[in-house]
Amino acid sequence: MEKIKLGDLCKPSAGQIKEDEDTLIDYIDISSVDNETKKVTGYQTITFGEAPSRARKAVKRGNILVSTVRPNLNAVALLEEDTPNVSVASTGFCVLESKDDVDPRFILNFCKSKPFIDDMVSQATGASYPAVSDKIVRSALVPKYSYQEQQHISTVLEKLAGIIDDRRIELQQLDDLIKARFVEMFGDPVENPKGYRVDTLQDLIDAGDITYHLDGNHGGDYPRSEEFVSEGVPYIGANCISNGEIDFSLAKYLTVERAGKLRKGIAQNEDVLFAHNATVGPTVVLHTTEPKVILSTSLTAYRCNKESIMPEYLATYMKSDGFVMQYSSEMKQTTRNQVPITAQKKYLFLIPPMEEQKAFSEFVKQVDKSKVVVQKSLDETQKLFDSLMQEYFG
């Protein structure tokens, strides 16, 4: 198929703006774009005089914002509405305005495509802060479609994206339902209105309530990149946590022999996994048929004695504000974004009676069944969306 430059579908760049010092602007920076939903999620209202020097690009409804920094993250969005004041974007964006005979949704979808991302990543310069220029963005090659074809493509992809968004919202609502049920049954952990027993993690370990508490710090025995294979014993990190589960499609694998040499960070089915390094906080119950799963340095395993603590209860407690406050306070005292395993042993845990924990655990399992159905629909729709993106733009 014939291809043309992206810039040929767009009006010339408007360049940078200059406003009076006291003019109110609505400033959109890179963090204003959600690189998963591809939407502008907010802006900062300040005077032009107070704005950072990079707040210099005028934008308006219908413009497409393409982040030129770290193109692998694909922070792109279409500005769906004008903001109340003068809309201004960071110079870290390439701002694209479609020509009158071009569907702006088509441009957005192209900028979300794998060929575009791969092209930008291959041309990015700067080791610690990779970036591309506006010229490189506008020079990207786009399959040439008529306006009617662009509209058809955009409508199909928009409908699928809408279904994907709906499924993600459903998953979030189910997670919120679990959190609401937790508070309903046990109260606010900070206030502990029902006077439940409170123990440190070390107390729970000493009492045998937690029978295993180790992270994936393998010392000098970390697997080397060339030791990973296509199948075998899963090796997972915090990056494998997706939608409240471990996504094994993101896992690496070790041979049984190599995995057998590791003595720490060995997780089993129904262990509670806590992300404690770099990405801190995500917590899941591990569901697997594998006899063991190896953890990387970013995860800690908590193994429950199910006669005194249920995994579903523990995982939900560790997502509660009361627990988050404990490790957040710890991290404020250091520049490192991590919660060491020794520090975790000082944290307080609320331990309700087992009959209450079991009732909550059964509730979570029922909700999880609904989540599996929604997740399957989401995965199938995402697969179709990805397939069509490849067909249209590959």
Short mmCIF file of C-alpha atoms in Angstrom, two decimals:
data_model
loop_
_atom_site.label_atom_id
_atom_site.label_comp_id
_atom_site.label_asym_id
_atom_site.label_seq_id
_atom_site.Cartn_x
_atom_site.Cartn_y
_atom_site.Cartn_z
CA MET A 1 0.00 0.00 0.00
CA GLU A 2 1.17 3.52 -0.80
CA LYS A 3 2.41 5.48 2.19
CA ILE A 4 2.70 9.19 2.89
CA LYS A 5 4.29 11.26 5.62
CA LEU A 6 2.23 11.89 8.74
CA GLY A 7 2.96 15.59 8.32
CA ASP A 8 1.17 15.54 4.95
CA LEU A 9 -2.06 14.73 6.78
CA CYS A 10 -1.61 17.65 9.17
CA LYS A 11 -1.62 21.43 9.05
CA PRO A 12 1.72 23.20 9.53
CA SER A 13 2.99 23.43 13.09
CA ALA A 14 1.69 26.50 14.93
CA GLY A 15 5.01 27.01 16.72
CA GLN A 16 5.37 28.44 20.22
CA ILE A 17 3.18 31.07 21.86
CA LYS A 18 3.73 34.15 23.97
CA GLU A 19 1.02 35.41 26.33
CA ASP A 20 0.79 38.23 28.87
CA GLU A 21 2.31 37.31 32.23
CA ASP A 22 -1.07 37.36 34.02
CA THR A 23 -3.00 35.37 31.40
CA LEU A 24 -4.50 32.18 32.84
CA ILE A 25 -3.49 29.03 31.00
CA ASP A 26 -4.47 25.38 31.36
CA TYR A 27 -1.13 23.61 31.13
CA ILE A 28 -0.95 20.04 29.83
CA ASP A 29 2.34 18.27 30.49
CA ILE A 30 3.46 14.70 29.81
CA SER A 31 2.03 13.45 33.12
CA SER A 32 -1.40 14.76 32.05
CA VAL A 33 -1.67 11.96 29.47
CA ASP A 34 -2.63 8.45 30.52
CA ASN A 35 -0.56 6.26 28.24
CA GLU A 36 -2.94 3.33 28.76
CA THR A 37 -6.27 4.99 27.98
CA LYS A 38 -4.65 7.53 25.61
CA LYS A 39 -6.60 10.40 27.14
CA VAL A 40 -5.77 13.76 28.67
CA THR A 41 -6.70 13.23 32.31
CA GLY A 42 -6.13 16.75 33.65
CA TYR A 43 -4.24 20.02 33.46
CA GLN A 44 -2.74 22.66 35.72
CA THR A 45 -4.32 26.13 35.74
CA ILE A 46 -1.66 28.80 36.34
CA THR A 47 -0.70 32.20 34.95
CA PHE A 48 1.57 32.25 31.93
CA GLY A 49 4.19 34.05 34.00
CA GLU A 50 4.22 31.24 36.59
CA ALA A 51 4.30 28.47 34.00
CA PRO A 52 7.48 26.51 33.28
CA SER A 53 9.47 27.54 30.24
CA ARG A 54 8.33 24.40 28.38
CA ALA A 55 4.66 25.54 28.51
CA ARG A 56 4.76 27.06 25.05
CA LYS A 57 2.61 25.10 22.58
CA ALA A 58 -0.95 26.25 21.91
CA VAL A 59 -3.45 23.40 21.59
CA LYS A 60 -7.16 23.16 20.94
CA ARG A 61 -9.95 20.63 20.67
CA GLY A 62 -9.20 17.98 18.05
CA ASN A 63 -5.41 18.29 18.28
CA ILE A 64 -3.37 15.13 18.75
CA LEU A 65 -0.61 15.27 21.36
CA VAL A 66 2.36 12.96 20.79
CA SER A 67 5.00 12.83 23.51
CA THR A 68 8.46 13.10 21.98
CA VAL A 69 10.21 11.89 25.14
CA ARG A 70 10.48 8.20 25.98
CA PRO A 71 8.51 7.19 22.86
CA ASN A 72 8.39 3.59 24.07
CA LEU A 73 5.76 4.71 26.63
CA ASN A 74 3.53 5.99 23.80
CA ALA A 75 1.95 8.91 25.67
CA VAL A 76 -0.43 10.08 22.92
CA ALA A 77 -3.91 11.56 23.16
CA LEU A 78 -6.55 13.49 21.28
CA LEU A 79 -7.71 16.63 23.11
CA GLU A 80 -11.46 15.98 23.17
CA GLU A 81 -12.59 19.30 24.68
CA ASP A 82 -11.31 22.85 24.91
CA THR A 83 -10.29 23.83 28.44
CA PRO A 84 -11.79 26.93 30.15
CA ASN A 85 -8.67 29.06 29.72
CA VAL A 86 -5.91 29.19 27.09
CA SER A 87 -4.90 25.57 26.45
CA VAL A 88 -1.12 25.17 26.41
CA ALA A 89 0.94 21.99 26.03
CA SER A 90 4.51 21.18 26.95
CA THR A 91 7.21 21.45 24.31
CA GLY A 92 7.68 17.76 25.09
CA PHE A 93 4.71 17.14 22.79
CA CYS A 94 4.54 17.21 19.04
CA VAL A 95 1.13 18.82 18.42
CA LEU A 96 -0.67 17.58 15.30
CA GLU A 97 -3.71 19.28 13.78
CA SER A 98 -5.36 17.24 11.03
CA LYS A 99 -6.20 18.82 7.70
CA ASP A 100 -9.87 19.40 6.97
CA ASP A 101 -10.10 16.26 4.81
CA VAL A 102 -8.42 14.02 7.40
CA ASP A 103 -10.11 12.30 10.37
CA PRO A 104 -8.14 13.23 13.53
CA ARG A 105 -9.14 9.88 15.07
CA PHE A 106 -7.28 8.15 12.25
CA ILE A 107 -4.10 10.06 13.11
CA LEU A 108 -4.51 9.18 16.79
CA ASN A 109 -4.92 5.49 16.00
CA PHE A 110 -1.87 5.50 13.76
CA CYS A 111 0.16 7.12 16.55
CA LYS A 112 -0.99 4.32 18.89
CA SER A 113 0.11 1.59 16.47
CA LYS A 114 3.10 -0.70 16.94
CA PRO A 115 4.74 0.34 13.63
CA PHE A 116 4.70 3.98 14.74
CA ILE A 117 6.02 3.17 18.22
CA ASP A 118 8.79 0.96 16.81
CA ASP A 119 9.73 3.66 14.31
CA MET A 120 10.00 6.32 17.02
CA VAL A 121 11.96 4.08 19.40
CA SER A 122 14.44 3.21 16.64
CA GLN A 123 15.12 6.90 15.97
CA ALA A 124 15.20 8.14 19.57
CA THR A 125 18.47 9.59 20.84
CA GLY A 126 19.77 10.02 24.39
CA ALA A 127 20.56 7.05 26.59
CA SER A 128 19.01 8.27 29.86
CA TYR A 129 16.27 10.44 28.33
CA PRO A 130 15.50 9.08 24.84
CA ALA A 131 13.57 11.49 22.66
CA VAL A 132 12.63 12.25 19.07
CA SER A 133 12.08 15.59 17.34
CA ASP A 134 8.82 16.96 15.94
CA LYS A 135 10.35 16.50 12.49
CA ILE A 136 10.85 12.78 13.09
CA VAL A 137 7.23 12.40 14.26
CA ARG A 138 5.86 14.26 11.25
CA SER A 139 8.07 12.20 8.91
CA ALA A 140 6.57 8.86 10.01
CA LEU A 141 5.07 6.96 7.08
CA VAL A 142 1.31 6.32 7.17
CA PRO A 143 -0.70 4.01 4.87
CA LYS A 144 -2.65 6.20 2.45
CA TYR A 145 -6.41 5.89 2.89
CA SER A 146 -9.26 7.98 1.54
CA TYR A 147 -11.23 10.15 3.96
CA GLN A 148 -14.12 7.65 3.87
CA GLU A 149 -11.73 4.77 4.63
CA GLN A 150 -10.20 6.76 7.49
CA GLN A 151 -13.66 7.31 8.95
CA HIS A 152 -14.54 3.62 8.67
CA ILE A 153 -11.27 2.53 10.30
CA SER A 154 -11.66 5.10 13.07
CA THR A 155 -15.26 4.10 13.80
CA VAL A 156 -14.43 0.38 14.01
CA LEU A 157 -11.45 0.96 16.29
CA GLU A 158 -13.40 3.48 18.38
CA LYS A 159 -16.16 0.93 19.04
CA LEU A 160 -13.66 -1.73 20.06
CA ALA A 161 -11.78 0.75 22.26
CA GLY A 162 -15.10 1.63 23.92
CA ILE A 163 -15.75 -2.03 24.74
CA ILE A 164 -12.22 -2.37 26.14
CA ASP A 165 -12.75 0.72 28.32
CA ASP A 166 -16.08 -0.69 29.56
CA ARG A 167 -14.47 -4.00 30.52
CA ARG A 168 -11.68 -2.22 32.39
CA ILE A 169 -14.27 -0.19 34.27
CA GLU A 170 -16.12 -3.40 35.17
CA LEU A 171 -12.91 -4.91 36.56
CA GLN A 172 -12.27 -1.78 38.61
CA GLN A 173 -15.83 -1.84 39.95
CA LEU A 174 -15.40 -5.46 41.02
CA ASP A 175 -12.15 -4.55 42.81
CA ASP A 176 -13.96 -1.64 44.48
CA LEU A 177 -16.69 -4.05 45.58
CA ILE A 178 -14.11 -6.20 47.38
CA LYS A 179 -12.66 -3.14 49.12
CA ALA A 180 -16.12 -1.96 50.18
CA ARG A 181 -16.99 -5.40 51.55
CA PHE A 182 -13.70 -5.45 53.48
CA VAL A 183 -14.52 -2.17 55.24
CA GLU A 184 -18.11 -3.28 55.82
CA MET A 185 -16.98 -6.48 57.53
CA PHE A 186 -13.85 -5.34 59.36
CA GLY A 187 -14.07 -1.55 59.60
CA ASP A 188 -11.24 0.90 59.01
CA PRO A 189 -7.98 -0.88 59.91
CA VAL A 190 -6.52 2.37 61.25
CA GLU A 191 -9.31 2.80 63.79
CA ASN A 192 -9.91 -0.95 64.37
CA PRO A 193 -13.45 -0.29 65.66
CA LYS A 194 -14.08 -3.98 66.39
CA GLY A 195 -10.97 -4.35 68.53
CA TYR A 196 -9.36 -7.12 66.53
CA ARG A 197 -6.01 -8.58 67.48
CA VAL A 198 -3.07 -6.57 66.10
CA ASP A 199 0.34 -8.16 65.54
CA THR A 200 3.54 -7.23 63.78
CA LEU A 201 4.59 -9.41 60.88
CA GLN A 202 7.44 -10.70 63.06
CA ASP A 203 4.86 -11.76 65.66
CA LEU A 204 2.92 -13.63 62.97
CA ILE A 205 6.08 -15.37 61.77
CA ASP A 206 7.06 -16.35 65.32
CA ALA A 207 3.57 -17.73 65.98
CA GLY A 208 3.56 -19.75 62.75
CA ASP A 209 0.68 -17.74 61.26
CA ILE A 210 2.96 -16.73 58.38
CA THR A 211 5.08 -19.75 57.49
CA TYR A 212 7.23 -18.21 54.75
CA HIS A 213 8.35 -14.62 54.20
CA LEU A 214 11.13 -14.16 51.65
CA ASP A 215 11.80 -11.97 48.64
CA GLY A 216 13.62 -12.71 45.40
CA ASN A 217 16.98 -11.36 46.52
CA HIS A 218 19.15 -14.12 45.10
CA GLY A 219 22.45 -12.46 46.04
CA GLY A 220 25.25 -13.52 43.73
CA ASP A 221 23.08 -16.21 42.16
CA TYR A 222 20.79 -13.98 40.07
CA PRO A 223 19.98 -15.66 36.75
CA ARG A 224 21.85 -14.12 33.82
CA SER A 225 19.92 -13.03 30.73
CA GLU A 226 21.31 -15.90 28.66
CA GLU A 227 20.00 -18.40 31.23
CA PHE A 228 16.35 -17.65 30.52
CA VAL A 229 14.57 -20.12 28.24
CA SER A 230 11.24 -20.27 26.40
CA GLU A 231 9.56 -22.60 28.92
CA GLY A 232 10.22 -24.13 32.31
CA VAL A 233 9.91 -22.74 35.83
CA PRO A 234 8.28 -19.25 35.80
CA TYR A 235 10.41 -16.30 36.98
CA ILE A 236 8.24 -13.29 37.79
CA GLY A 237 8.58 -9.70 38.99
CA ALA A 238 6.27 -6.81 39.88
CA ASN A 239 5.92 -6.07 36.15
CA CYS A 240 3.93 -9.33 35.83
CA ILE A 241 1.10 -8.01 38.04
CA SER A 242 -1.83 -7.08 35.79
CA ASN A 243 -5.48 -6.52 36.72
CA GLY A 244 -5.01 -8.00 40.17
CA GLU A 245 -3.40 -11.22 38.95
CA ILE A 246 -0.03 -12.54 37.82
CA ASP A 247 0.08 -12.44 34.02
CA PHE A 248 2.31 -15.38 33.16
CA SER A 249 2.61 -14.19 29.55
CA LEU A 250 4.95 -11.53 30.98
CA ALA A 251 7.05 -14.06 32.91
CA LYS A 252 10.52 -15.29 32.07
CA TYR A 253 11.46 -18.95 32.45
CA LEU A 254 14.33 -20.99 33.85
CA THR A 255 15.18 -24.63 33.34
CA VAL A 256 14.22 -26.93 36.22
CA GLU A 257 17.92 -27.52 36.87
CA ARG A 258 18.76 -23.78 37.05
CA ALA A 259 15.72 -22.97 39.18
CA GLY A 260 16.72 -25.77 41.55
CA LYS A 261 19.88 -23.89 42.47
CA LEU A 262 17.89 -20.96 43.90
CA ARG A 263 17.05 -21.12 47.60
CA LYS A 264 15.11 -17.88 48.17
CA GLY A 265 12.06 -16.21 46.70
CA ILE A 266 10.30 -19.47 45.84
CA ALA A 267 6.53 -18.94 45.73
CA GLN A 268 3.68 -21.45 45.66
CA ASN A 269 -0.01 -21.43 44.83
CA GLU A 270 -2.02 -19.08 47.09
CA ASP A 271 1.03 -17.21 48.38
CA VAL A 272 0.39 -13.48 48.77
CA LEU A 273 2.87 -11.53 46.64
CA PHE A 274 3.78 -7.95 47.61
CA ALA A 275 5.65 -5.63 45.23
CA HIS A 276 8.23 -3.94 47.46
CA ASN A 277 10.90 -2.54 45.13
CA ALA A 278 10.72 0.22 42.46
CA THR A 279 6.97 -0.34 41.99
CA VAL A 280 5.75 -0.51 45.59
CA GLY A 281 2.31 -1.62 46.70
CA PRO A 282 0.63 -3.94 44.17
CA THR A 283 -0.44 -7.09 46.01
CA VAL A 284 -1.95 -10.29 44.61
CA VAL A 285 -2.77 -13.84 45.59
CA LEU A 286 -0.74 -16.15 43.36
CA HIS A 287 -2.91 -18.62 41.45
CA THR A 288 -0.87 -21.26 39.66
CA THR A 289 -0.72 -24.98 38.96
CA GLU A 290 3.09 -24.82 38.88
CA PRO A 291 4.80 -26.54 41.84
CA LYS A 292 6.93 -23.43 42.32
CA VAL A 293 7.42 -19.95 40.90
CA ILE A 294 10.68 -18.02 41.27
CA LEU A 295 10.46 -14.37 42.36
CA SER A 296 12.68 -11.55 41.18
CA THR A 297 14.04 -8.93 43.58
CA SER A 298 10.86 -6.81 43.28
CA LEU A 299 8.48 -9.28 44.98
CA THR A 300 8.07 -10.69 48.50
CA ALA A 301 6.09 -13.87 49.19
CA TYR A 302 3.85 -14.23 52.27
CA ARG A 303 2.71 -17.82 52.88
CA CYS A 304 -0.30 -18.11 55.17
CA ASN A 305 -1.09 -20.81 57.68
CA LYS A 306 -4.70 -21.20 56.56
CA GLU A 307 -5.74 -22.22 60.06
CA SER A 308 -5.18 -18.63 61.21
CA ILE A 309 -4.92 -16.32 58.16
CA MET A 310 -6.68 -16.56 54.79
CA PRO A 311 -4.67 -15.36 51.75
CA GLU A 312 -7.60 -13.39 50.31
CA TYR A 313 -8.01 -11.51 53.59
CA LEU A 314 -4.28 -10.79 53.91
CA ALA A 315 -3.95 -9.52 50.33
CA THR A 316 -6.92 -7.17 50.70
CA TYR A 317 -5.65 -5.90 54.06
CA MET A 318 -2.29 -5.13 52.44
CA LYS A 319 -4.10 -2.97 49.87
CA SER A 320 -5.96 -1.02 52.57
CA ASP A 321 -5.16 2.58 53.44
CA GLY A 322 -4.03 1.49 56.90
CA PHE A 323 -1.30 -0.75 55.52
CA VAL A 324 -0.34 1.63 52.70
CA MET A 325 0.20 4.38 55.29
CA GLN A 326 2.77 2.21 57.06
CA TYR A 327 5.05 1.63 54.10
CA SER A 328 4.47 5.11 52.67
CA SER A 329 5.75 6.58 55.94
CA GLU A 330 8.80 4.31 55.70
CA MET A 331 9.60 5.44 52.15
CA LYS A 332 9.40 9.13 53.06
CA GLN A 333 12.45 8.63 55.24
CA THR A 334 14.64 7.48 52.35
CA THR A 335 15.29 8.42 48.74
CA ARG A 336 14.89 4.79 47.67
CA ASN A 337 11.52 3.65 46.36
CA GLN A 338 11.45 0.33 48.18
CA VAL A 339 10.28 -1.40 51.35
CA PRO A 340 13.04 -3.75 52.57
CA ILE A 341 12.00 -7.14 53.87
CA THR A 342 13.37 -6.29 57.33
CA ALA A 343 11.17 -3.17 57.49
CA GLN A 344 8.10 -5.22 56.53
CA LYS A 345 8.51 -7.29 59.71
CA LYS A 346 7.72 -4.21 61.84
CA TYR A 347 4.39 -3.49 60.15
CA LEU A 348 1.11 -4.06 61.99
CA PHE A 349 -1.51 -6.53 60.80
CA LEU A 350 -5.14 -6.72 61.86
CA ILE A 351 -6.19 -10.34 62.48
CA PRO A 352 -9.98 -10.96 62.72
CA PRO A 353 -11.45 -14.31 63.84
CA MET A 354 -11.12 -17.11 61.28
CA GLU A 355 -14.86 -17.49 60.67
CA GLU A 356 -14.99 -13.85 59.54
CA GLN A 357 -11.89 -14.23 57.39
CA LYS A 358 -13.34 -17.36 55.76
CA ALA A 359 -16.61 -15.58 54.96
CA PHE A 360 -14.67 -12.74 53.36
CA SER A 361 -12.47 -15.19 51.47
CA GLU A 362 -15.53 -16.90 49.96
CA PHE A 363 -16.91 -13.51 48.92
CA VAL A 364 -13.63 -12.65 47.17
CA LYS A 365 -13.61 -16.00 45.36
CA GLN A 366 -17.13 -15.39 44.04
CA VAL A 367 -16.19 -11.92 42.81
CA ASP A 368 -13.05 -13.37 41.24
CA LYS A 369 -15.22 -15.71 39.16
CA SER A 370 -16.96 -12.66 37.71
CA LYS A 371 -13.58 -11.04 37.11
CA VAL A 372 -12.43 -14.08 35.13
CA VAL A 373 -15.42 -13.74 32.78
CA VAL A 374 -14.86 -10.00 32.30
CA GLN A 375 -11.11 -10.48 31.84
CA LYS A 376 -11.70 -13.12 29.15
CA SER A 377 -13.97 -10.73 27.25
CA LEU A 378 -11.39 -7.95 27.64
CA ASP A 379 -8.58 -10.18 26.37
CA GLU A 380 -10.59 -11.31 23.34
CA THR A 381 -11.58 -7.76 22.43
CA GLN A 382 -8.01 -6.53 22.90
CA LYS A 383 -6.76 -9.31 20.63
CA LEU A 384 -9.23 -8.28 17.92
CA PHE A 385 -8.26 -4.62 18.33
CA ASP A 386 -4.55 -5.43 18.04
CA SER A 387 -5.19 -7.59 14.98
CA LEU A 388 -7.07 -4.80 13.20
CA MET A 389 -4.42 -2.23 14.14
CA GLN A 390 -1.84 -4.48 12.48
CA GLU A 391 -4.07 -4.90 9.43
CA TYR A 392 -4.69 -1.17 9.04
CA PHE A 393 -1.24 0.17 9.89
CA GLY A 394 1.22 -2.76 9.67
#
